[in-house]
Amino acid sequence: MAGSEKEVSDLCMSCGLCCDGTLFPYGFMRDEADKKVADDLGLPVTEIREKLLFKLPCPCFSGKCTVYNKPRPYTCSAFFCPPIKKYRSGEQAFEDAEQQVRLFREHRDKLVKVASQFPELADLSFTALRDLLEESAEDETYVSKYRQLYLMLFIFRDIYSRYFKPADRDKLIV
């Protein structure tokens, strides 16, 4: 394996796809100890269907994880995205995982940049933009006006499906 655990940690800490709401709307907490850690970090804790969760994007992510080497909820230290899991299991090279993460982030950022050219969309986060586009997908006028964004969202979803879609055993069902 070409990449070391330090390289994996560096990639994870700087990536943030699991922290900024791109991959998930919530982080899972396994017990009250996790809840205490989340409370101490100021994470917005909620309970849905008897599961403790904290809302994402994480306020501790600011271009990189600002609490990576501090106590944090278990899910934050235990989660690895599918590209990193494949690297760690020997299914692919570290460089491939790194490239998949970079491709996904770059495409997400391009979508936000193109959306910023529309004054009414300029201040939206990626997750707010994605949600708005998905909610408006049946509105022909909206789709016509933002055709390029819908195409980019389609490509984003394709990249997600190819590289980031979690295995069924890894999905958080809320």
mmCIF file of N, CA and C in Angstrom, residues 53-124:
data_model
loop_
_atom_site.group_PDB
_atom_site.id
_atom_site.type_symbol
_atom_site.label_atom_id
_atom_site.label_comp_id
_atom_site.label_asym_id
_atom_site.label_seq_id
_atom_site.Cartn_x
_atom_site.Cartn_y
_atom_site.Cartn_z
ATOM 1 N N LEU A 53 -28.630 11.954 17.294
ATOM 2 C CA LEU A 53 -27.936 12.421 16.099
ATOM 3 C C LEU A 53 -27.479 13.851 16.322
ATOM 4 N N PHE A 54 -26.446 14.248 15.585
ATOM 5 C CA PHE A 54 -26.105 15.669 15.561
ATOM 6 C C PHE A 54 -26.196 16.146 14.126
ATOM 7 N N LYS A 55 -26.750 17.334 13.976
ATOM 8 C CA LYS A 55 -27.021 17.904 12.661
ATOM 9 C C LYS A 55 -25.723 18.330 11.979
ATOM 10 N N LEU A 56 -25.642 18.055 10.709
ATOM 11 C CA LEU A 56 -24.514 18.493 9.889
ATOM 12 C C LEU A 56 -24.997 19.609 8.969
ATOM 13 N N PRO A 57 -24.173 20.520 8.564
ATOM 14 C CA PRO A 57 -22.717 20.522 8.698
ATOM 15 C C PRO A 57 -22.270 20.741 10.144
ATOM 16 N N CYS A 58 -21.154 20.160 10.448
ATOM 17 C CA CYS A 58 -20.576 20.239 11.783
ATOM 18 C C CYS A 58 -19.958 21.621 11.988
ATOM 19 N N PRO A 59 -20.282 22.272 13.089
ATOM 20 C CA PRO A 59 -19.688 23.587 13.343
ATOM 21 C C PRO A 59 -18.182 23.530 13.626
ATOM 22 N N CYS A 60 -17.658 22.327 13.828
ATOM 23 C CA CYS A 60 -16.214 22.162 14.077
ATOM 24 C C CYS A 60 -15.423 21.968 12.785
ATOM 25 N N PHE A 61 -16.118 22.006 11.642
ATOM 26 C CA PHE A 61 -15.446 21.881 10.351
ATOM 27 C C PHE A 61 -15.377 23.257 9.714
ATOM 28 N N SER A 62 -14.162 23.704 9.470
ATOM 29 C CA SER A 62 -13.938 25.007 8.860
ATOM 30 C C SER A 62 -12.835 24.859 7.819
ATOM 31 N N GLY A 63 -13.159 24.188 6.722
ATOM 32 C CA GLY A 63 -12.159 23.889 5.707
ATOM 33 C C GLY A 63 -11.360 22.649 6.053
ATOM 34 N N LYS A 64 -11.329 22.304 7.318
ATOM 35 C CA LYS A 64 -10.762 21.063 7.834
ATOM 36 C C LYS A 64 -11.346 20.855 9.223
ATOM 37 N N CYS A 65 -11.218 19.664 9.728
ATOM 38 C CA CYS A 65 -11.735 19.370 11.059
ATOM 39 C C CYS A 65 -10.873 20.085 12.091
ATOM 40 N N THR A 66 -11.517 20.886 12.928
ATOM 41 C CA THR A 66 -10.768 21.643 13.930
ATOM 42 C C THR A 66 -10.656 20.896 15.258
ATOM 43 N N VAL A 67 -11.282 19.728 15.364
ATOM 44 C CA VAL A 67 -11.216 18.943 16.598
ATOM 45 C C VAL A 67 -10.746 17.514 16.335
ATOM 46 N N TYR A 68 -10.044 17.313 15.243
ATOM 47 C CA TYR A 68 -9.643 15.968 14.819
ATOM 48 C C TYR A 68 -8.838 15.231 15.893
ATOM 49 N N ASN A 69 -7.999 15.921 16.606
ATOM 50 C CA ASN A 69 -7.160 15.282 17.625
ATOM 51 C C ASN A 69 -7.702 15.479 19.035
ATOM 52 N N LYS A 70 -8.983 15.811 19.145
ATOM 53 C CA LYS A 70 -9.636 15.994 20.442
ATOM 54 C C LYS A 70 -10.736 14.953 20.584
ATOM 55 N N PRO A 71 -11.295 14.829 21.796
ATOM 56 C CA PRO A 71 -12.453 13.932 21.933
ATOM 57 C C PRO A 71 -13.590 14.403 21.022
ATOM 58 N N ARG A 72 -14.178 13.459 20.313
ATOM 59 C CA ARG A 72 -15.298 13.743 19.419
ATOM 60 C C ARG A 72 -16.183 12.514 19.372
ATOM 61 N N PRO A 73 -17.404 12.634 18.900
ATOM 62 C CA PRO A 73 -18.278 11.458 18.871
ATOM 63 C C PRO A 73 -17.620 10.283 18.128
ATOM 64 N N TYR A 74 -17.953 9.094 18.572
ATOM 65 C CA TYR A 74 -17.362 7.874 18.018
ATOM 66 C C TYR A 74 -17.455 7.827 16.497
ATOM 67 N N THR A 75 -18.605 8.195 15.955
ATOM 68 C CA THR A 75 -18.788 8.118 14.509
ATOM 69 C C THR A 75 -17.751 8.952 13.755
ATOM 70 N N CYS A 76 -17.309 10.045 14.361
ATOM 71 C CA CYS A 76 -16.327 10.920 13.711
ATOM 72 C C CYS A 76 -14.965 10.238 13.563
ATOM 73 N N SER A 77 -14.624 9.392 14.505
ATOM 74 C CA SER A 77 -13.332 8.711 14.402
ATOM 75 C C SER A 77 -13.452 7.348 13.734
ATOM 76 N N ALA A 78 -14.656 6.776 13.722
ATOM 77 C CA ALA A 78 -14.834 5.434 13.172
ATOM 78 C C ALA A 78 -15.205 5.428 11.687
ATOM 79 N N PHE A 79 -15.782 6.522 11.202
ATOM 80 C CA PHE A 79 -16.259 6.543 9.823
ATOM 81 C C PHE A 79 -15.105 6.714 8.843
ATOM 82 N N PHE A 80 -15.130 5.918 7.792
ATOM 83 C CA PHE A 80 -14.257 6.096 6.639
ATOM 84 C C PHE A 80 -15.131 5.987 5.408
ATOM 85 N N CYS A 81 -14.947 6.909 4.465
ATOM 86 C CA CYS A 81 -15.735 6.888 3.240
ATOM 87 C C CYS A 81 -15.379 5.650 2.423
ATOM 88 N N PRO A 82 -16.244 5.248 1.497
ATOM 89 C CA PRO A 82 -15.964 4.066 0.684
ATOM 90 C C PRO A 82 -14.612 4.082 -0.042
ATOM 91 N N PRO A 83 -14.150 5.198 -0.624
ATOM 92 C CA PRO A 83 -12.825 5.146 -1.253
ATOM 93 C C PRO A 83 -11.697 4.796 -0.258
ATOM 94 N N ILE A 84 -11.761 5.352 0.946
ATOM 95 C CA ILE A 84 -10.744 5.044 1.951
ATOM 96 C C ILE A 84 -10.904 3.610 2.441
ATOM 97 N N LYS A 85 -12.138 3.145 2.608
ATOM 98 C CA LYS A 85 -12.361 1.752 3.009
ATOM 99 C C LYS A 85 -11.758 0.798 1.980
ATOM 100 N N LYS A 86 -11.953 1.114 0.707
ATOM 101 C CA LYS A 86 -11.393 0.250 -0.344
ATOM 102 C C LYS A 86 -9.874 0.268 -0.315
ATOM 103 N N TYR A 87 -9.295 1.424 -0.044
ATOM 104 C CA TYR A 87 -7.834 1.489 0.094
ATOM 105 C C TYR A 87 -7.381 0.645 1.288
ATOM 106 N N ARG A 88 -8.018 0.834 2.421
ATOM 107 C CA ARG A 88 -7.600 0.145 3.645
ATOM 108 C C ARG A 88 -7.772 -1.368 3.530
ATOM 109 N N SER A 89 -8.717 -1.825 2.709
ATOM 110 C CA SER A 89 -8.918 -3.270 2.530
ATOM 111 C C SER A 89 -8.045 -3.837 1.409
ATOM 112 N N GLY A 90 -7.273 -2.967 0.737
ATOM 113 C CA GLY A 90 -6.395 -3.423 -0.335
ATOM 114 C C GLY A 90 -7.067 -3.530 -1.689
ATOM 115 N N GLU A 91 -8.300 -3.057 -1.809
ATOM 116 C CA GLU A 91 -9.028 -3.141 -3.075
ATOM 117 C C GLU A 91 -8.580 -2.097 -4.088
ATOM 118 N N GLN A 92 -7.956 -1.011 -3.619
ATOM 119 C CA GLN A 92 -7.474 0.006 -4.538
ATOM 120 C C GLN A 92 -6.295 0.746 -3.912
ATOM 121 N N ALA A 93 -5.557 1.417 -4.757
ATOM 122 C CA ALA A 93 -4.393 2.188 -4.302
ATOM 123 C C ALA A 93 -4.846 3.468 -3.603
ATOM 124 N N PHE A 94 -4.004 3.974 -2.724
ATOM 125 C CA PHE A 94 -4.299 5.220 -2.027
ATOM 126 C C PHE A 94 -4.512 6.354 -3.026
ATOM 127 N N GLU A 95 -3.705 6.393 -4.070
ATOM 128 C CA GLU A 95 -3.815 7.446 -5.073
ATOM 129 C C GLU A 95 -5.189 7.437 -5.729
ATOM 130 N N ASP A 96 -5.774 6.236 -5.920
ATOM 131 C CA ASP A 96 -7.120 6.148 -6.501
ATOM 132 C C ASP A 96 -8.158 6.726 -5.541
ATOM 133 N N ALA A 97 -8.045 6.379 -4.267
ATOM 134 C CA ALA A 97 -8.965 6.923 -3.259
ATOM 135 C C ALA A 97 -8.848 8.441 -3.203
ATOM 136 N N GLU A 98 -7.627 8.921 -3.197
ATOM 137 C CA GLU A 98 -7.376 10.359 -3.148
ATOM 138 C C GLU A 98 -7.985 11.053 -4.369
ATOM 139 N N GLN A 99 -7.827 10.461 -5.529
ATOM 140 C CA GLN A 99 -8.365 11.036 -6.771
ATOM 141 C C GLN A 99 -9.885 11.041 -6.744
ATOM 142 N N GLN A 100 -10.516 10.000 -6.217
ATOM 143 C CA GLN A 100 -11.972 9.939 -6.137
ATOM 144 C C GLN A 100 -12.514 11.021 -5.204
ATOM 145 N N VAL A 101 -11.846 11.206 -4.069
ATOM 146 C CA VAL A 101 -12.246 12.265 -3.134
ATOM 147 C C VAL A 101 -12.093 13.627 -3.797
ATOM 148 N N ARG A 102 -10.976 13.849 -4.461
ATOM 149 C CA ARG A 102 -10.723 15.130 -5.126
ATOM 150 C C ARG A 102 -11.775 15.393 -6.213
ATOM 151 N N LEU A 103 -12.073 14.392 -7.040
ATOM 152 C CA LEU A 103 -13.071 14.525 -8.103
ATOM 153 C C LEU A 103 -14.433 14.908 -7.535
ATOM 154 N N PHE A 104 -14.842 14.247 -6.484
ATOM 155 C CA PHE A 104 -16.143 14.503 -5.869
ATOM 156 C C PHE A 104 -16.210 15.915 -5.301
ATOM 157 N N ARG A 105 -15.176 16.306 -4.582
ATOM 158 C CA ARG A 105 -15.143 17.650 -3.991
ATOM 159 C C ARG A 105 -15.092 18.728 -5.078
ATOM 160 N N GLU A 106 -14.263 18.513 -6.094
ATOM 161 C CA GLU A 106 -14.154 19.500 -7.173
ATOM 162 C C GLU A 106 -15.492 19.686 -7.884
ATOM 163 N N HIS A 107 -16.179 18.585 -8.142
ATOM 164 C CA HIS A 107 -17.454 18.706 -8.847
ATOM 165 C C HIS A 107 -18.490 19.407 -7.972
ATOM 166 N N ARG A 108 -18.511 19.087 -6.690
ATOM 167 C CA ARG A 108 -19.418 19.783 -5.763
ATOM 168 C C ARG A 108 -19.127 21.286 -5.764
ATOM 169 N N ASP A 109 -17.849 21.639 -5.693
ATOM 170 C CA ASP A 109 -17.458 23.048 -5.657
ATOM 171 C C ASP A 109 -17.798 23.768 -6.960
ATOM 172 N N LYS A 110 -17.668 23.078 -8.100
ATOM 173 C CA LYS A 110 -18.044 23.682 -9.385
ATOM 174 C C LYS A 110 -19.538 23.953 -9.443
ATOM 175 N N LEU A 111 -20.317 23.042 -8.904
ATOM 176 C CA LEU A 111 -21.768 23.229 -8.880
ATOM 177 C C LEU A 111 -22.128 24.486 -8.081
ATOM 178 N N VAL A 112 -21.509 24.661 -6.926
ATOM 179 C CA VAL A 112 -21.759 25.843 -6.097
ATOM 180 C C VAL A 112 -21.289 27.109 -6.817
ATOM 181 N N LYS A 113 -20.140 27.034 -7.494
ATOM 182 C CA LYS A 113 -19.614 28.204 -8.203
ATOM 183 C C LYS A 113 -20.545 28.634 -9.339
ATOM 184 N N VAL A 114 -21.025 27.674 -10.107
ATOM 185 C CA VAL A 114 -21.947 28.008 -11.193
ATOM 186 C C VAL A 114 -23.239 28.581 -10.617
ATOM 187 N N ALA A 115 -23.734 27.995 -9.534
ATOM 188 C CA ALA A 115 -24.960 28.498 -8.908
ATOM 189 C C ALA A 115 -24.784 29.926 -8.409
ATOM 190 N N SER A 116 -23.573 30.275 -7.995
ATOM 191 C CA SER A 116 -23.328 31.620 -7.457
ATOM 192 C C SER A 116 -23.473 32.705 -8.521
ATOM 193 N N GLN A 117 -23.515 32.314 -9.790
ATOM 194 C CA GLN A 117 -23.726 33.285 -10.856
ATOM 195 C C GLN A 117 -25.181 33.763 -10.912
ATOM 196 N N PHE A 118 -26.068 33.041 -10.232
ATOM 197 C CA PHE A 118 -27.467 33.440 -10.129
ATOM 198 C C PHE A 118 -27.634 34.141 -8.784
ATOM 199 N N PRO A 119 -27.965 35.425 -8.780
ATOM 200 C CA PRO A 119 -28.052 36.173 -7.517
ATOM 201 C C PRO A 119 -28.933 35.500 -6.461
ATOM 202 N N GLU A 120 -30.035 34.889 -6.889
ATOM 203 C CA GLU A 120 -30.946 34.259 -5.939
ATOM 204 C C GLU A 120 -30.394 32.965 -5.336
ATOM 205 N N LEU A 121 -29.308 32.438 -5.917
ATOM 206 C CA LEU A 121 -28.697 31.203 -5.412
ATOM 207 C C LEU A 121 -27.304 31.433 -4.824
ATOM 208 N N ALA A 122 -26.808 32.641 -4.962
ATOM 209 C CA ALA A 122 -25.406 32.950 -4.655
ATOM 210 C C ALA A 122 -24.984 32.625 -3.230
ATOM 211 N N ASP A 123 -25.870 32.759 -2.267
ATOM 212 C CA ASP A 123 -25.481 32.568 -0.873
ATOM 213 C C ASP A 123 -25.823 31.188 -0.321
ATOM 214 N N LEU A 124 -26.285 30.286 -1.165
ATOM 215 C CA LEU A 124 -26.683 28.968 -0.692
ATOM 216 C C LEU A 124 -25.473 28.057 -0.499
#
